[in-house]
Every structure is written in C-alpha cells, then in structure tokens.
C-alpha cells in the first residue's frame, strides 16, 4: 500500500489496540463518529459520511477496526464493511502472531498479538484477537470475530458474521452457522446449524 494512504475505520478500544499492536506509522488517519474521547495518536479524518464521500478509493486503503456491539452483534461491522466495499482493505498481522506458511488470511483481517493461525484460512475482515488459536485445517467465513484466548480446534468450519467470545473452546470437526454468537468462556461440542446466542458448557442456545 506504499502508493496509497491507509485510513483506520474506528476510534474505540479495538481501534486503539490495532494502533498499539501494529504501530501508528501503518496509518495516516482514522475515521469515527466523533473524535475519540480517550485520544488517538492519529489525525481525525471525520465521520463515515464525510470520509466515504471525500476519500478516493484509488488513493486510499482502509482497515476496519470496529468491534462488536451488545450481545456480540457484528451487524455494525457488516454495515461498515459494505460502506467501504470499494476501497482496498489492508490485512494486518502483529509481529508476535504466528501465521503458518500454508495459512491464508483474508483481505482486511487482523491477527493480533500472540494469536496463532495454523494451516487454516480466514475470510475477509476477520479479527483473530489477542492469544486466540486457530488450529489446523479450519475455515472461517467473512467478518468473523474471535475473542481473546479462544481456541478453535482442528477442522472447524465457521460461517460469516460469527462472534466467538473470549476464552471459548470449539471442539474439532464441527461447523458453526453464519450469524451465530457464542458467549465468552463457552464450550462448543456439537455443530450449530441454527444462528442465535449460545452460552455455557456445553454451549446451548439461549432464548432471546
């Protein structure tokens, strides 16, 4: 992206973590609804309405650093992804992360500090958060958010827009339906075919 400026989309806790881990020199400015109240070490480029119309996709690359909202919803992330779909999405891998040579990381994804991706593939705009482990032969869809310290055992298939909370363990060989949310510390031992919020050990669907 040497010929393009890189704009960070987001000004909250996840965005600040991205800057801390990846280095502020990776970015030229940030976009958020308003200037970050806790401060950012980057210039403020305005809100999404201003930025998406003022920035030229031919000259600008982006990384979406928006986390999840209440209940693990990734709807806001998906909306922002669509807003910036005409921009090149920058993939970020922390220096302390381990991504094996046969793994593939989708465009716009972030692999955070001490995370491990072993012979697996992620879709676009995924977050593999601090210390999370994606073991062998897993396949992740797009806009998947893996919380800190989660362990995804081998040969797991995860659909699009799936949230997996911190410290969750996913048993090997199962599948997770698109749109599923799994609460932190859960133990998933069986395939999830129906989207919803799952909690506990073993994880069960919660009535919402």
Coordinates of C-alpha atoms in Angstrom, one line a residue:
X1 CA 0.0 0.0 0.0
X2 CA 3.0 2.3 -0.4
X3 CA 1.2 4.3 -3.1
X4 CA -2.0 4.7 -1.0
X5 CA -2.7 6.3 2.3
X6 CA -4.2 4.0 4.9
X7 CA -7.2 5.1 7.0
X8 CA -8.2 3.2 10.1
X9 CA -12.0 3.0 10.4
X10 CA -12.9 3.2 14.1
X11 CA -11.9 5.1 17.1
X12 CA -12.8 2.8 20.0
X13 CA -11.0 0.3 22.1
X14 CA -10.3 -2.2 19.3
X15 CA -9.0 0.6 17.0
X16 CA -6.7 1.8 19.7
X17 CA -5.4 -1.8 20.2
X18 CA -4.8 -2.0 16.5
X19 CA -2.7 1.1 16.6
X20 CA -0.8 -0.1 19.7
X21 CA 0.0 -3.5 18.3
X22 CA 0.6 -2.7 14.6
X23 CA 2.3 0.7 15.1
X24 CA 0.9 4.1 14.4
X25 CA 3.1 4.5 11.3
X26 CA 0.9 2.0 9.5
X27 CA -1.9 4.5 9.3
X28 CA -2.4 8.1 8.1
X29 CA -5.6 9.0 9.9
X30 CA -8.7 7.5 11.5
X31 CA -12.5 7.8 10.9
X32 CA -15.1 7.7 13.6
X33 CA -18.5 9.2 14.5
X34 CA -16.6 11.8 16.5
X35 CA -13.0 12.3 17.7
X36 CA -12.0 9.5 20.1
X37 CA -12.7 10.7 23.7
X38 CA -9.7 8.8 25.0
X39 CA -7.5 10.1 22.3
X40 CA -5.8 8.5 19.3
X41 CA -2.3 9.0 18.1
X42 CA -3.6 9.7 14.6
X43 CA -5.3 12.7 12.9
X44 CA -9.1 12.6 12.8
X45 CA -10.5 12.4 9.3
X46 CA -14.1 12.9 10.1
X47 CA -17.1 10.6 10.3
X48 CA -18.1 7.8 7.8
X49 CA -20.4 10.0 5.8
X50 CA -17.7 12.6 5.3
X51 CA -14.9 10.1 4.7
X52 CA -16.7 7.7 2.4
X53 CA -17.6 10.5 0.1
X54 CA -14.4 12.6 0.4
X55 CA -11.8 9.8 0.2
X56 CA -10.8 8.4 -3.2
X57 CA -10.6 4.6 -3.4
X58 CA -7.8 5.0 -6.0
X59 CA -5.7 6.8 -3.4
X60 CA -6.9 5.3 -0.1
X61 CA -6.8 1.9 1.6
X62 CA -8.7 1.1 4.7
X63 CA -8.7 -1.2 7.7
X64 CA -12.0 -1.6 9.6
X65 CA -11.3 -1.5 13.3
X66 CA -14.8 -1.7 14.7
X67 CA -15.5 -4.3 17.3
X68 CA -18.8 -5.9 18.3
X69 CA -21.9 -4.3 19.9
X70 CA -24.3 -5.6 22.6
X71 CA -24.7 -9.3 22.7
X72 CA -21.8 -9.9 20.3
X73 CA -23.7 -8.5 17.3
X74 CA -21.5 -7.9 14.2
X75 CA -24.2 -6.0 12.3
X76 CA -22.4 -2.7 12.6
X77 CA -19.1 -4.2 11.4
X78 CA -21.0 -5.7 8.4
X79 CA -22.6 -2.3 7.7
X80 CA -19.2 -0.5 7.7
X81 CA -17.7 -3.2 5.5
X82 CA -20.4 -2.5 2.9
X83 CA -19.9 1.3 3.2
X84 CA -16.2 0.9 2.3
X85 CA -16.6 -2.0 -0.1
X86 CA -15.0 0.0 -3.0
X87 CA -11.8 0.5 -1.0
X88 CA -8.7 -1.8 -0.8
X89 CA -8.8 -3.5 2.6
X90 CA -5.4 -3.8 4.4
X91 CA -4.6 -7.0 6.2
X92 CA -2.7 -6.6 9.5
X93 CA -0.6 -9.3 11.3
X94 CA 1.0 -8.5 14.6
X95 CA 4.8 -9.1 14.8
X96 CA 4.2 -11.6 17.7
X97 CA 1.5 -13.5 15.9
X98 CA 2.2 -16.9 14.2
X99 CA 0.6 -17.5 10.8
X100 CA 2.0 -20.6 9.2
X101 CA 3.1 -20.5 5.6
X102 CA 0.2 -22.6 4.3
X103 CA -2.4 -20.4 6.0
X104 CA -4.3 -17.7 4.2
X105 CA -5.6 -14.5 5.8
X106 CA -8.4 -12.7 4.0
X107 CA -8.3 -9.0 3.0
X108 CA -8.9 -6.5 5.8
X109 CA -8.4 -9.1 8.5
X110 CA -6.4 -8.6 11.7
X111 CA -4.3 -11.2 13.5
X112 CA -3.5 -9.7 16.9
X113 CA -0.6 -10.2 19.3
X114 CA 0.3 -13.8 20.1
X115 CA -2.5 -15.2 18.1
X116 CA -1.8 -18.4 16.1
X117 CA -3.3 -19.5 12.7
X118 CA -2.1 -22.9 11.8
X119 CA -2.7 -24.3 8.3
X120 CA -6.1 -22.6 8.1
X121 CA -7.9 -19.9 6.1
X122 CA -9.9 -16.9 7.1
X123 CA -12.3 -14.9 5.0
X124 CA -12.2 -11.1 4.6
X125 CA -12.5 -8.7 7.5
X126 CA -11.9 -11.2 10.3
X127 CA -10.4 -10.5 13.7
X128 CA -8.3 -13.1 15.4
X129 CA -7.8 -11.4 18.7
X130 CA -5.0 -11.5 21.3
X131 CA -3.8 -15.0 22.1
X132 CA -6.5 -16.8 20.1
X133 CA -5.6 -20.1 18.4
X134 CA -7.0 -21.3 15.1
X135 CA -5.7 -24.8 14.7
X136 CA -5.2 -26.9 11.6
X137 CA -7.5 -27.1 8.7
X138 CA -10.1 -24.6 9.9
X139 CA -12.1 -22.4 7.5
X140 CA -13.6 -19.1 8.6
X141 CA -16.1 -17.1 6.6
X142 CA -16.0 -13.3 6.4
X143 CA -16.5 -10.8 9.3
X144 CA -15.7 -13.5 11.9
X145 CA -14.6 -12.1 15.3
X146 CA -12.6 -14.4 17.5
X147 CA -12.2 -13.1 21.1
X148 CA -9.0 -13.1 23.1
X149 CA -7.8 -16.5 24.2
X150 CA -10.4 -18.5 22.3
X151 CA -9.3 -21.9 20.9
X152 CA -10.7 -23.2 17.6
X153 CA -9.6 -26.8 17.3
X154 CA -8.9 -28.5 14.1
X155 CA -11.1 -28.9 11.0
X156 CA -13.8 -26.4 12.2
X157 CA -16.0 -24.6 9.7
X158 CA -17.3 -21.2 10.7
X159 CA -19.8 -19.2 8.6
X160 CA -20.0 -15.5 8.0
X161 CA -20.7 -12.8 10.7
X162 CA -19.9 -15.2 13.6
X163 CA -18.8 -13.8 17.0
X164 CA -16.9 -16.1 19.4
X165 CA -16.3 -14.7 22.8
X166 CA -13.1 -14.6 24.8
X167 CA -11.9 -17.9 26.2
X168 CA -14.3 -20.1 24.2
X169 CA -13.3 -23.5 23.1
X170 CA -14.7 -25.0 19.9
X171 CA -14.3 -28.8 19.5
X172 CA -12.6 -30.2 16.5
X173 CA -14.5 -31.2 13.4
X174 CA -17.7 -29.2 13.9
X175 CA -19.4 -26.4 12.0
X176 CA -20.9 -23.1 13.2
X177 CA -23.7 -21.5 11.2
X178 CA -23.4 -17.9 9.8
X179 CA -24.8 -15.3 12.2
X180 CA -24.1 -17.3 15.4
X181 CA -22.9 -15.6 18.6
X182 CA -21.1 -17.6 21.3
X183 CA -20.7 -16.1 24.7
X184 CA -17.3 -15.9 26.4
X185 CA -16.0 -19.0 28.2
X186 CA -18.3 -21.4 26.4
X187 CA -17.5 -24.9 25.4
X188 CA -18.9 -25.8 22.0
X189 CA -19.0 -29.6 21.5
X190 CA -21.6 -30.0 18.7
X191 CA -22.3 -28.5 15.3
X192 CA -24.5 -25.4 15.4
X193 CA -26.9 -25.3 12.5
X194 CA -29.3 -22.5 13.8
X195 CA -28.0 -19.0 14.4
X196 CA -28.6 -17.4 17.7
X197 CA -26.8 -16.8 21.0
X198 CA -25.1 -19.8 22.6
X199 CA -23.8 -19.9 26.1
X200 CA -22.4 -22.4 28.7
X201 CA -20.5 -25.7 28.9
X202 CA -21.7 -27.4 26.8
X203 CA -23.0 -24.3 24.9
X204 CA -26.8 -24.2 24.4
X205 CA -29.0 -21.8 22.5
X206 CA -30.4 -19.0 24.7
X207 CA -34.0 -17.9 24.2
X208 CA -33.9 -14.1 23.3

